[in-house]
Coordinates of C-alpha atoms in Angstrom, one line a residue:
Chain A
X1230 CA -41.3 2.1 -15.6
X1231 CA -40.3 -1.0 -13.5
X1232 CA -39.0 -2.3 -17.0
X1233 CA -36.9 0.8 -17.5
X1234 CA -35.3 0.0 -14.1
X1235 CA -34.7 -3.1 -14.1
X1236 CA -32.4 -2.2 -17.4
X1237 CA -30.9 0.4 -15.9
X1238 CA -29.5 -1.4 -13.5
X1239 CA -27.8 -4.9 -14.0
X1240 CA -27.2 -6.1 -11.0
X1241 CA -31.3 -6.6 -10.7
X1242 CA -30.8 -8.8 -13.6
X1243 CA -27.9 -10.5 -12.6
X1244 CA -28.2 -10.8 -9.0
X1245 CA -31.8 -10.6 -8.1
X1246 CA -31.5 -8.0 -5.3
X1247 CA -28.6 -5.7 -5.0
X1248 CA -28.1 -4.4 -1.5
X1249 CA -28.2 -1.1 -0.6
X1250 CA -25.2 1.0 0.2
X1251 CA -25.3 1.5 3.3
X1252 CA -24.7 -2.2 4.0
X1253 CA -22.3 -2.5 1.1
X1254 CA -20.4 -0.5 3.3
X1255 CA -21.1 -1.9 6.7
X1256 CA -19.9 -5.4 3.9
X1257 CA -16.5 -3.7 3.2
X1258 CA -16.1 -2.8 6.4
X1259 CA -16.8 -6.2 8.4
X1260 CA -14.3 -8.1 5.1
X1261 CA -11.8 -5.7 5.7
X1262 CA -11.8 -6.6 8.8
X1263 CA -12.2 -10.1 8.9
X1264 CA -9.1 -9.9 6.3
X1265 CA -7.2 -7.9 9.2
X1266 CA -7.7 -10.4 11.9
X1267 CA -6.2 -13.8 9.4
X1268 CA -2.9 -14.8 9.3
X1269 CA -1.7 -12.7 6.4
X1270 CA 0.0 -14.5 3.2
X1271 CA 3.3 -12.7 2.5
X1272 CA 6.0 -15.1 2.5
X1273 CA 9.4 -13.3 3.6
X1274 CA 11.2 -14.9 0.7
X1275 CA 15.0 -14.3 2.5
X1276 CA 14.5 -15.1 5.7
X1277 CA 12.1 -18.0 4.7
X1278 CA 12.1 -20.6 1.8
X1279 CA 9.8 -21.0 -0.3
X1280 CA 7.5 -23.8 -1.0
X1281 CA 8.3 -24.8 -4.9
X1282 CA 6.4 -26.9 -6.9
X1283 CA 8.1 -29.9 -7.3
X1284 CA 8.6 -29.5 -11.5
X1285 CA 9.6 -26.5 -11.2
X1286 CA 11.9 -24.7 -14.0
X1287 CA 14.4 -22.8 -12.2
X1288 CA 18.2 -24.1 -13.6
X1289 CA 19.0 -27.2 -15.8
X1290 CA 21.5 -29.3 -13.9
X1291 CA 24.1 -31.6 -16.3
X1292 CA 24.7 -35.1 -15.6
X1293 CA 28.3 -35.0 -17.0
X1294 CA 28.9 -38.8 -17.0
X1295 CA 26.2 -39.0 -18.8
X1296 CA 26.8 -36.9 -21.8
X1297 CA 28.1 -37.9 -24.9
X1298 CA 28.5 -35.1 -26.1
X1299 CA 25.8 -35.9 -29.8
X1300 CA 24.8 -32.0 -29.3
X1301 CA 20.9 -32.8 -29.6
X1302 CA 20.3 -30.6 -27.2
X1303 CA 22.9 -27.7 -28.9
X1304 CA 21.3 -28.0 -31.3
X1305 CA 17.4 -28.4 -30.5
X1306 CA 18.5 -25.2 -28.5
X1307 CA 15.6 -22.5 -30.2
X1308 CA 18.3 -19.5 -28.9
X1309 CA 21.7 -20.9 -28.9
X1310 CA 22.8 -20.8 -25.7
X1311 CA 24.1 -24.4 -25.1
X1312 CA 28.2 -24.0 -25.7
X1313 CA 29.6 -28.1 -26.4
X1314 CA 33.4 -28.2 -27.2
X1315 CA 34.7 -31.9 -27.0
X1316 CA 37.0 -33.9 -28.7
X1317 CA 38.1 -38.2 -29.5
X1318 CA 39.8 -40.1 -27.9
X1319 CA 41.4 -43.6 -28.8
X1320 CA 40.5 -46.8 -26.3
X1321 CA 43.1 -49.2 -27.2
X1322 CA 42.1 -52.3 -28.3
X1323 CA 41.8 -54.7 -24.4
X1324 CA 41.9 -58.1 -26.9
X1325 CA 45.0 -58.9 -28.4
X1326 CA 43.8 -58.5 -32.4
X1327 CA 41.0 -56.6 -31.0
X1328 CA 39.8 -52.8 -32.4
X1329 CA 40.5 -49.7 -31.1
X1330 CA 37.4 -47.9 -29.8
X1331 CA 36.9 -44.0 -30.0
X1332 CA 34.4 -42.4 -27.6
X1333 CA 33.4 -38.7 -26.8
X1334 CA 35.2 -36.7 -24.3
X1335 CA 33.2 -33.6 -23.0
X1336 CA 35.6 -29.9 -23.4
X1337 CA 33.3 -27.6 -22.3
X1338 CA 29.7 -27.9 -21.9
X1339 CA 28.6 -24.4 -21.3
X1340 CA 24.8 -22.8 -20.9
X1341 CA 24.2 -19.0 -21.2
X1342 CA 21.3 -18.0 -18.8
X1343 CA 21.4 -14.8 -20.2
X1344 CA 19.5 -16.1 -23.9
X1345 CA 17.7 -19.2 -22.3
X1346 CA 14.3 -18.7 -22.3
X1347 CA 13.9 -22.1 -19.7
X1348 CA 11.6 -23.7 -22.5
X1349 CA 13.0 -27.3 -22.0
X1350 CA 13.8 -28.4 -24.9
X1351 CA 17.2 -29.6 -24.8
X1352 CA 15.7 -32.0 -21.5
X1353 CA 13.2 -33.3 -23.3
X1354 CA 15.8 -33.7 -26.0
X1355 CA 18.5 -36.0 -24.3
X1356 CA 18.9 -39.4 -25.6
X1357 CA 20.5 -40.3 -22.1
X1358 CA 19.1 -38.1 -19.5
X1359 CA 22.6 -36.3 -18.9
X1360 CA 20.1 -32.7 -18.2
X1361 CA 18.1 -32.4 -15.4
X1362 CA 15.6 -29.1 -13.9
X1363 CA 16.1 -27.5 -10.5
X1364 CA 14.0 -25.7 -8.3
X1365 CA 17.4 -23.7 -8.0
X1366 CA 16.4 -20.1 -8.6
X1367 CA 18.9 -18.4 -6.7
X1368 CA 22.3 -17.5 -9.3
X1369 CA 21.3 -13.9 -10.6
X1370 CA 24.7 -12.3 -11.1
X1371 CA 25.3 -8.2 -11.5
X1372 CA 26.5 -8.5 -14.5
X1373 CA 24.5 -10.8 -17.7
X1374 CA 28.1 -11.4 -19.4
X1375 CA 28.2 -13.5 -15.4
X1376 CA 25.6 -16.0 -16.5
X1377 CA 27.1 -17.9 -19.0
X1378 CA 27.2 -20.6 -17.3
X1379 CA 30.2 -23.5 -17.4
X1380 CA 29.9 -27.5 -16.5
X1381 CA 31.2 -27.6 -13.1
X1382 CA 28.5 -25.3 -12.0
X1383 CA 26.2 -27.3 -13.5
X1384 CA 26.7 -30.5 -12.8
X1385 CA 26.5 -28.7 -8.8
X1386 CA 23.2 -28.3 -9.5
X1387 CA 22.8 -31.9 -9.9
X1388 CA 22.4 -32.0 -5.7
X1389 CA 19.7 -29.8 -6.0
X1390 CA 17.5 -32.1 -8.2
X1391 CA 14.4 -33.9 -7.2
X1392 CA 13.8 -37.8 -7.4
X1393 CA 11.6 -38.0 -10.3
X1394 CA 7.7 -37.8 -9.0
X1395 CA 5.9 -41.0 -8.7
X1396 CA 4.0 -42.4 -11.4
X1397 CA 0.5 -42.7 -11.3
X1398 CA -1.6 -45.3 -9.9
X1399 CA -3.0 -46.1 -13.2
X1400 CA -0.2 -45.4 -15.7
X1401 CA 2.0 -47.2 -17.7
X1402 CA 5.0 -49.2 -16.0
X1403 CA 8.4 -47.6 -16.7
X1404 CA 10.0 -48.9 -19.8
X1405 CA 12.8 -50.2 -18.4
X1406 CA 11.0 -52.7 -16.5
X1407 CA 8.6 -53.5 -19.3
X1408 CA 12.4 -54.4 -21.1
X1409 CA 13.2 -57.2 -18.5
X1410 CA 10.1 -58.5 -18.1
X1411 CA 9.4 -59.6 -21.6
X1412 CA 9.4 -63.5 -22.2
X1413 CA 12.9 -64.4 -23.7
X1414 CA 13.3 -64.6 -27.6
X1415 CA 12.3 -68.5 -28.4
X1416 CA 15.5 -69.8 -29.5
X1417 CA 15.0 -71.7 -33.2
Chain B
X1209 CA 1.7 33.3 30.2
X1210 CA 5.1 34.1 30.4
X1211 CA 8.0 33.5 27.0
X1212 CA 8.8 30.1 28.8
X1213 CA 5.7 29.0 28.9
X1214 CA 4.9 30.3 25.3
X1215 CA 8.2 28.6 23.4
X1216 CA 7.7 25.5 25.7
X1217 CA 3.8 25.3 24.3
X1218 CA 5.1 26.0 20.9
X1219 CA 7.8 23.2 20.9
X1220 CA 5.2 20.5 22.2
X1221 CA 2.9 21.3 19.1
X1222 CA 5.6 21.4 16.9
X1223 CA 6.9 18.4 18.3
X1224 CA 3.3 16.8 18.2
X1225 CA 2.5 17.7 14.7
X1226 CA 5.7 16.3 13.6
X1227 CA 5.3 12.5 15.5
X1228 CA 1.6 11.8 15.6
X1229 CA 1.5 12.0 11.6
X1230 CA 4.0 9.6 11.7
X1231 CA 2.0 7.8 13.7
X1232 CA -1.1 7.4 12.3
X1233 CA 1.4 6.8 8.5
X1234 CA 2.7 4.1 9.9
X1235 CA -0.6 2.5 11.1
X1236 CA -1.6 3.4 8.0
X1237 CA 1.0 1.5 6.4
X1238 CA 0.1 -1.6 9.2
X1239 CA -3.6 -1.9 9.1
X1240 CA -4.1 -1.8 5.5
X1241 CA -1.2 -4.4 4.9
X1242 CA -3.3 -6.4 7.1
X1243 CA -7.1 -5.8 6.0
X1244 CA -5.1 -6.8 2.7
X1245 CA -3.6 -10.1 3.8
X1246 CA 0.3 -8.7 3.6
X1247 CA 3.0 -7.4 6.2
X1248 CA 3.8 -4.6 5.4
X1249 CA 7.0 -3.1 6.4
X1250 CA 8.6 -5.4 8.4
X1251 CA 12.5 -4.2 8.5
X1252 CA 13.4 -0.1 8.4
X1253 CA 14.3 -0.1 12.3
X1254 CA 14.2 -3.7 13.4
X1255 CA 11.0 -4.2 14.9
X1256 CA 7.8 -4.9 12.6
X1257 CA 9.3 -2.4 10.4
X1258 CA 8.4 0.5 12.7
X1259 CA 11.1 3.2 11.1
X1260 CA 9.8 3.2 7.6
X1261 CA 8.7 6.3 8.0
X1262 CA 11.6 7.9 9.4
X1263 CA 13.6 6.2 6.5
X1264 CA 11.2 7.8 3.8
X1265 CA 11.8 11.1 4.7
X1266 CA 16.0 10.9 5.4
X1267 CA 14.7 9.1 1.2
X1268 CA 12.4 12.3 0.9
X1269 CA 15.5 14.6 2.1
X1270 CA 17.7 13.3 -0.5
X1271 CA 15.7 13.4 -3.4
X1272 CA 15.8 16.8 -6.5
X1273 CA 13.7 19.2 -6.0
X1274 CA 12.6 19.3 -9.0
X1275 CA 11.1 23.5 -10.3
X1276 CA 9.6 22.8 -14.0
X1277 CA 10.7 25.6 -16.0
X1278 CA 6.8 26.3 -16.7
X1279 CA 6.0 26.6 -13.3
X1280 CA 4.8 29.8 -11.8
X1281 CA 8.5 29.5 -8.9
X1282 CA 7.7 31.3 -6.3
X1283 CA 3.7 30.1 -6.0
X1284 CA 4.5 26.5 -6.2
X1285 CA 7.8 26.7 -3.9
X1286 CA 5.2 28.2 -1.3
X1287 CA 2.0 25.7 -1.8
X1288 CA 3.6 23.5 0.8
X1289 CA 3.6 26.2 3.2
X1290 CA 0.2 27.0 2.0
X1291 CA -1.1 24.1 3.1
X1292 CA 1.4 22.7 6.2
X1293 CA 1.1 25.5 8.8
X1294 CA -2.3 26.2 8.8
X1295 CA -2.8 22.4 10.3
X1296 CA -0.4 23.2 12.3
X1297 CA -2.2 26.1 13.6
X1298 CA -5.5 23.9 14.0
X1299 CA -3.4 21.4 15.9
X1300 CA -2.7 24.5 18.6
X1301 CA -6.2 25.4 18.9
X1302 CA -7.5 21.7 19.6
X1303 CA -8.0 20.7 23.5
X1304 CA -6.4 18.1 24.7
X1305 CA -6.7 18.2 28.4
X1306 CA -8.6 20.0 31.2
X1307 CA -8.2 23.4 30.4
X1308 CA -4.9 23.1 28.1
X1309 CA -4.7 23.7 24.4
X1310 CA -1.9 25.5 23.0
X1311 CA -3.6 28.4 22.1
X1312 CA -6.4 29.2 24.4
X1313 CA -8.4 31.8 22.5
X1314 CA -12.1 32.7 22.8
X1315 CA -13.8 31.9 19.4
X1316 CA -10.4 29.1 19.4
X1317 CA -13.8 27.0 17.2
X1318 CA -13.2 30.2 14.7
X1319 CA -9.7 29.6 14.5
X1320 CA -10.2 26.4 13.7
X1321 CA -12.4 26.5 10.2
X1322 CA -10.0 29.4 8.9
X1323 CA -7.3 27.7 9.5
X1324 CA -8.2 24.6 7.6
X1325 CA -9.9 26.1 5.2
X1326 CA -7.0 28.1 4.2
X1327 CA -4.7 24.9 4.4
X1328 CA -7.4 23.7 1.6
X1329 CA -6.3 27.0 -0.9
X1330 CA -2.5 25.0 -0.6
X1331 CA -3.6 22.1 -3.0
X1332 CA -5.3 24.7 -5.3
X1333 CA -2.4 27.0 -5.0
X1334 CA -0.3 24.0 -6.1
X1335 CA -2.2 23.1 -8.7
X1336 CA -2.4 26.5 -10.2
X1337 CA 1.3 26.5 -10.7
X1338 CA 2.5 23.4 -11.8
X1339 CA 1.1 24.2 -14.8
X1340 CA 0.8 20.8 -15.8
X1341 CA -2.7 20.0 -17.3
X1342 CA -2.6 16.9 -14.4
X1343 CA -2.6 19.2 -11.4
X1344 CA -5.3 21.8 -12.8
X1345 CA -8.3 19.0 -12.6
X1346 CA -6.5 18.0 -9.9
X1347 CA -7.1 21.2 -8.3
X1348 CA -10.1 22.2 -9.8
X1349 CA -12.4 19.1 -8.9
X1350 CA -9.8 19.7 -5.2
X1351 CA -11.4 23.4 -5.4
X1352 CA -15.2 22.3 -6.2
X1353 CA -15.1 18.8 -3.6
X1354 CA -13.0 21.4 -0.6
X1355 CA -15.9 24.1 -1.3
X1356 CA -19.2 21.4 -0.9
X1357 CA -17.3 20.3 2.0
X1358 CA -16.4 23.3 4.1
X1359 CA -19.4 24.5 4.3
X1360 CA -20.9 20.8 6.0
X1361 CA -18.2 20.8 8.4
X1362 CA -19.2 24.9 9.9
X1363 CA -22.7 23.5 10.0
X1364 CA -21.8 21.1 12.2
X1365 CA -19.3 22.5 14.4
X1366 CA -21.6 25.4 14.3
X1367 CA -23.9 22.5 16.4
X1368 CA -21.6 22.1 19.0
X1369 CA -21.5 25.6 19.1
X1370 CA -25.0 26.2 19.9
X1371 CA -25.6 23.1 22.0
X1372 CA -22.1 24.7 24.6
X1373 CA -22.6 27.5 24.1
X1374 CA -19.4 29.0 23.5
X1375 CA -16.8 29.4 20.3
X1376 CA -14.2 28.2 22.1
X1377 CA -13.0 24.9 22.1
X1378 CA -11.8 24.6 26.0
X1379 CA -15.7 25.6 26.6
X1380 CA -17.0 23.1 24.3
X1381 CA -15.2 20.0 25.6
X1382 CA -15.2 21.3 29.2
X1383 CA -20.0 21.1 29.1
X1384 CA -19.3 18.2 26.6
X1385 CA -21.6 15.9 28.0
X1386 CA -22.7 11.7 27.8
X1387 CA -25.9 12.3 26.2
X1388 CA -24.4 14.3 23.6
X1389 CA -22.8 11.4 22.1
X1390 CA -26.7 10.5 21.3
X1391 CA -27.9 13.9 21.3
X1392 CA -25.1 15.1 18.4
X1393 CA -24.8 11.7 16.6
X1394 CA -26.2 13.3 13.1
X1395 CA -23.8 15.6 13.5
X1396 CA -20.7 13.5 14.3
X1397 CA -21.2 11.4 11.6
X1398 CA -22.0 14.9 8.7
X1399 CA -18.7 16.1 10.6
X1400 CA -16.4 13.0 9.8
X1401 CA -17.8 12.2 6.1
X1402 CA -17.0 16.3 4.9
X1403 CA -13.7 16.5 7.0
X1404 CA -12.3 12.6 4.8
X1405 CA -13.7 14.9 2.0
X1406 CA -11.9 17.7 3.1
X1407 CA -8.4 16.3 3.0
X1408 CA -9.3 14.6 -0.1
X1409 CA -8.5 10.6 1.4
X1410 CA -10.2 7.7 -0.1
X1411 CA -13.1 7.2 -0.9
X1412 CA -13.3 11.2 -1.2
X1413 CA -10.1 11.4 -3.2
X1414 CA -10.8 12.7 -6.9
X1415 CA -8.5 15.5 -6.7
X1416 CA -6.3 13.0 -6.9
X1417 CA -7.2 10.5 -8.5
X1418 CA -4.1 8.4 -9.6
X1419 CA -5.5 6.2 -12.3
X1420 CA -7.0 9.5 -13.9
X1421 CA -4.3 12.1 -13.0
X1422 CA -1.3 10.6 -11.7
X1423 CA -1.3 12.9 -8.6
X1424 CA -3.2 15.4 -9.2
X1425 CA -2.0 18.8 -7.7
X1426 CA 0.9 16.8 -6.5
X1427 CA 2.6 15.6 -9.5
X1428 CA 5.3 17.6 -10.4
X1429 CA 6.4 17.8 -6.8
X1430 CA 9.7 15.9 -5.5
X1431 CA 11.5 15.8 -2.7
X1432 CA 11.1 17.0 0.8
X1433 CA 7.6 19.7 -0.8
X1434 CA 6.3 16.6 -2.1
X1435 CA 6.4 15.0 1.4
X1436 CA 5.4 18.4 3.3
X1437 CA 2.0 17.4 0.8
X1438 CA 2.2 13.7 2.2
X1439 CA 2.1 15.4 5.8
X1440 CA -0.4 17.9 5.5
X1441 CA -2.7 15.1 4.8
X1442 CA -2.2 13.0 7.8
X1443 CA -1.8 15.6 9.9
X1444 CA -4.8 16.7 8.8
X1445 CA -6.1 13.2 9.5
X1446 CA -4.9 14.1 13.3
X1447 CA -6.1 17.1 13.9
X1448 CA -9.4 16.1 12.4
X1449 CA -9.6 13.5 14.5
X1450 CA -8.3 14.5 17.6
X1451 CA -11.4 17.5 17.2
X1452 CA -14.1 14.7 16.7
X1453 CA -12.4 13.2 19.8
X1454 CA -12.2 16.3 21.9
X1455 CA -16.6 17.5 21.2
X1456 CA -18.4 15.0 20.0
X1457 CA -16.5 12.3 21.7
X1458 CA -16.0 14.1 25.4
X1459 CA -12.6 14.6 24.8
X1460 CA -11.1 14.2 28.4
X1461 CA -13.9 13.2 29.8
X1462 CA -13.4 9.4 31.3
X1463 CA -11.5 8.1 34.4
X1464 CA -8.4 9.8 36.3
X1465 CA -9.1 12.8 33.7
X1466 CA -7.9 15.0 36.0
X1467 CA -4.6 13.2 35.0
X1468 CA -5.2 10.7 32.7
X1469 CA -7.2 13.4 30.7
X1470 CA -4.5 13.9 27.7
X1471 CA -4.4 10.2 27.3
X1472 CA -8.2 9.9 26.3
X1473 CA -8.7 12.8 23.9
X1474 CA -5.1 11.6 22.7
X1475 CA -7.0 7.8 22.1
X1476 CA -10.4 8.3 21.3
X1477 CA -8.5 10.4 18.6
X1478 CA -6.2 7.3 17.4
X1479 CA -9.8 5.2 17.7
X1480 CA -11.2 7.8 14.7
X1481 CA -8.0 8.1 13.0
X1482 CA -8.3 4.1 12.6
X1483 CA -11.8 4.3 11.4
X1484 CA -10.9 7.1 8.7
X1485 CA -8.0 4.9 7.5
X1486 CA -10.2 2.1 8.0
X1487 CA -13.0 3.1 5.3
X1488 CA -9.9 4.6 2.8
X1489 CA -9.3 0.5 2.7
X1490 CA -12.7 -0.6 2.4
X1491 CA -14.6 2.0 -0.2
X1492 CA -13.9 2.5 -3.2
X1493 CA -13.2 6.1 -5.2
X1494 CA -16.7 8.2 -5.3
X1495 CA -17.5 9.7 -8.8
X1496 CA -17.0 13.4 -8.9
X1497 CA -20.6 14.0 -9.3
X1498 CA -21.6 11.2 -6.6
X1499 CA -19.3 13.2 -4.4
X1500 CA -21.3 16.6 -5.0
X1501 CA -24.3 15.0 -4.5
X1502 CA -23.6 13.5 -1.4
X1503 CA -22.3 17.1 -0.2
X1504 CA -25.3 18.5 -1.5
X1505 CA -28.5 16.2 -0.9
X1506 CA -26.7 14.2 2.3
X1507 CA -24.8 16.0 4.4
X1508 CA -26.1 19.5 3.9
X1509 CA -29.6 18.6 5.0
X1510 CA -28.5 16.3 7.6
X1511 CA -25.8 19.2 9.3
X1512 CA -28.9 22.0 8.9
X1513 CA -31.1 18.8 10.5
X1514 CA -29.2 18.5 13.6
X1515 CA -28.7 22.3 14.2
X1516 CA -32.6 22.6 14.5
X1517 CA -33.0 19.8 16.4
X1518 CA -29.8 21.0 18.4
X1519 CA -31.4 24.2 19.0
X1520 CA -34.6 22.8 20.2
X1521 CA -32.4 20.9 22.6
X1522 CA -30.8 24.3 23.7
X1523 CA -34.3 25.1 23.8
X1524 CA -36.2 22.9 25.8
X1525 CA -32.9 22.6 28.2
X1526 CA -30.9 19.1 27.5

């Protein structure tokens, strides 16, 4: 008899003893009353700024000076939402008899945020640190087509990029520091 | 009673009928929100969203009033009125102030029971006329539930009528004495539980269980007619809370009852309404079979025992 009861009532096996109906009901009322007296969790968003974690992926900002138009980001982008146009300019030689040099000049850098899936591969792949994650997220538009943002707008978001978080205490020192501290090669 | 007084009473009752349910609804919005760690409406009307239900009403008025092609159109249109108007009548019978009730008739307790019974019919008519399986299932559940819970309500009310020796709610409240609080306590609890079930409010909301039946008998309704069903629910809370306050909690009895009697009645009723809201937040829905067990194996026996206890008390002259 007692065995069949124990098999029927799962709570008696897992919890030891189940509270009766009345204690359960009272417990429900006490719990709700307690949370009614506590401050609420609601953040009234448009009137209160949200506290976002430092690595929030809100929007991708462009530091135009660092971009070499190498197209790595555009080619790695899974849904091809980055548009880059550039042309070559010739820099005349600075010394007499020297050779003219050529450099890429960025004409257009645009990200279509209606296609972007915020994977961050472009940020990862950029060898020159021209792309950054910004926590800024308030750039909704009424028309899907208005989500294609050009380099002026992308550059404007650079102001909202937070400084990189500090390294962990036990982390290896940054590559730049290692390179600067490396002893000079002994000359033969 | 002159016709001016009749009109005046009718207007006051109608105003209470249209405003008190909104007050209860707003209380439910805010209380339920805070019990769930939310804020609830905050913007409509400026101060803590006080006008949210007014805004909801304005929205409901603008919605299209849809009648399904397969519905029994006349009954479908009539159902909200069948549900709503009886509670208006029931509200009129409730004593508010010493010697004051909207509708003072000798057997107002009977009138109250009849009116709330007819109100239950509106749900059934709505479910039947909608020509929708969810509505029909909901209406059948509601029928089973309302029939079961009508009996405990009648029995617990009969107990008070026996204790007060009258069928007039005004006389009953007039004869209320503080020791009734203990003497009639089982009946009060039975009435509270049964009236929550009668209103198909959580935890007894299987007829409108949204996870199973969309919105039960109200599934096909839209616009103002849907709003009338919601108003019925909250008007029902007001009516039941007022009656509970008048008969079991002493109504106007309290300090300065000659002048502040109405305030005592309303305050006690508000406390009951808060309790009804609280039950909705705290407790899970009861299954249909558990609902029947509770009605027939707990509430009816307790109500009968209360009736016997009241009979003993009346004979002994408590």
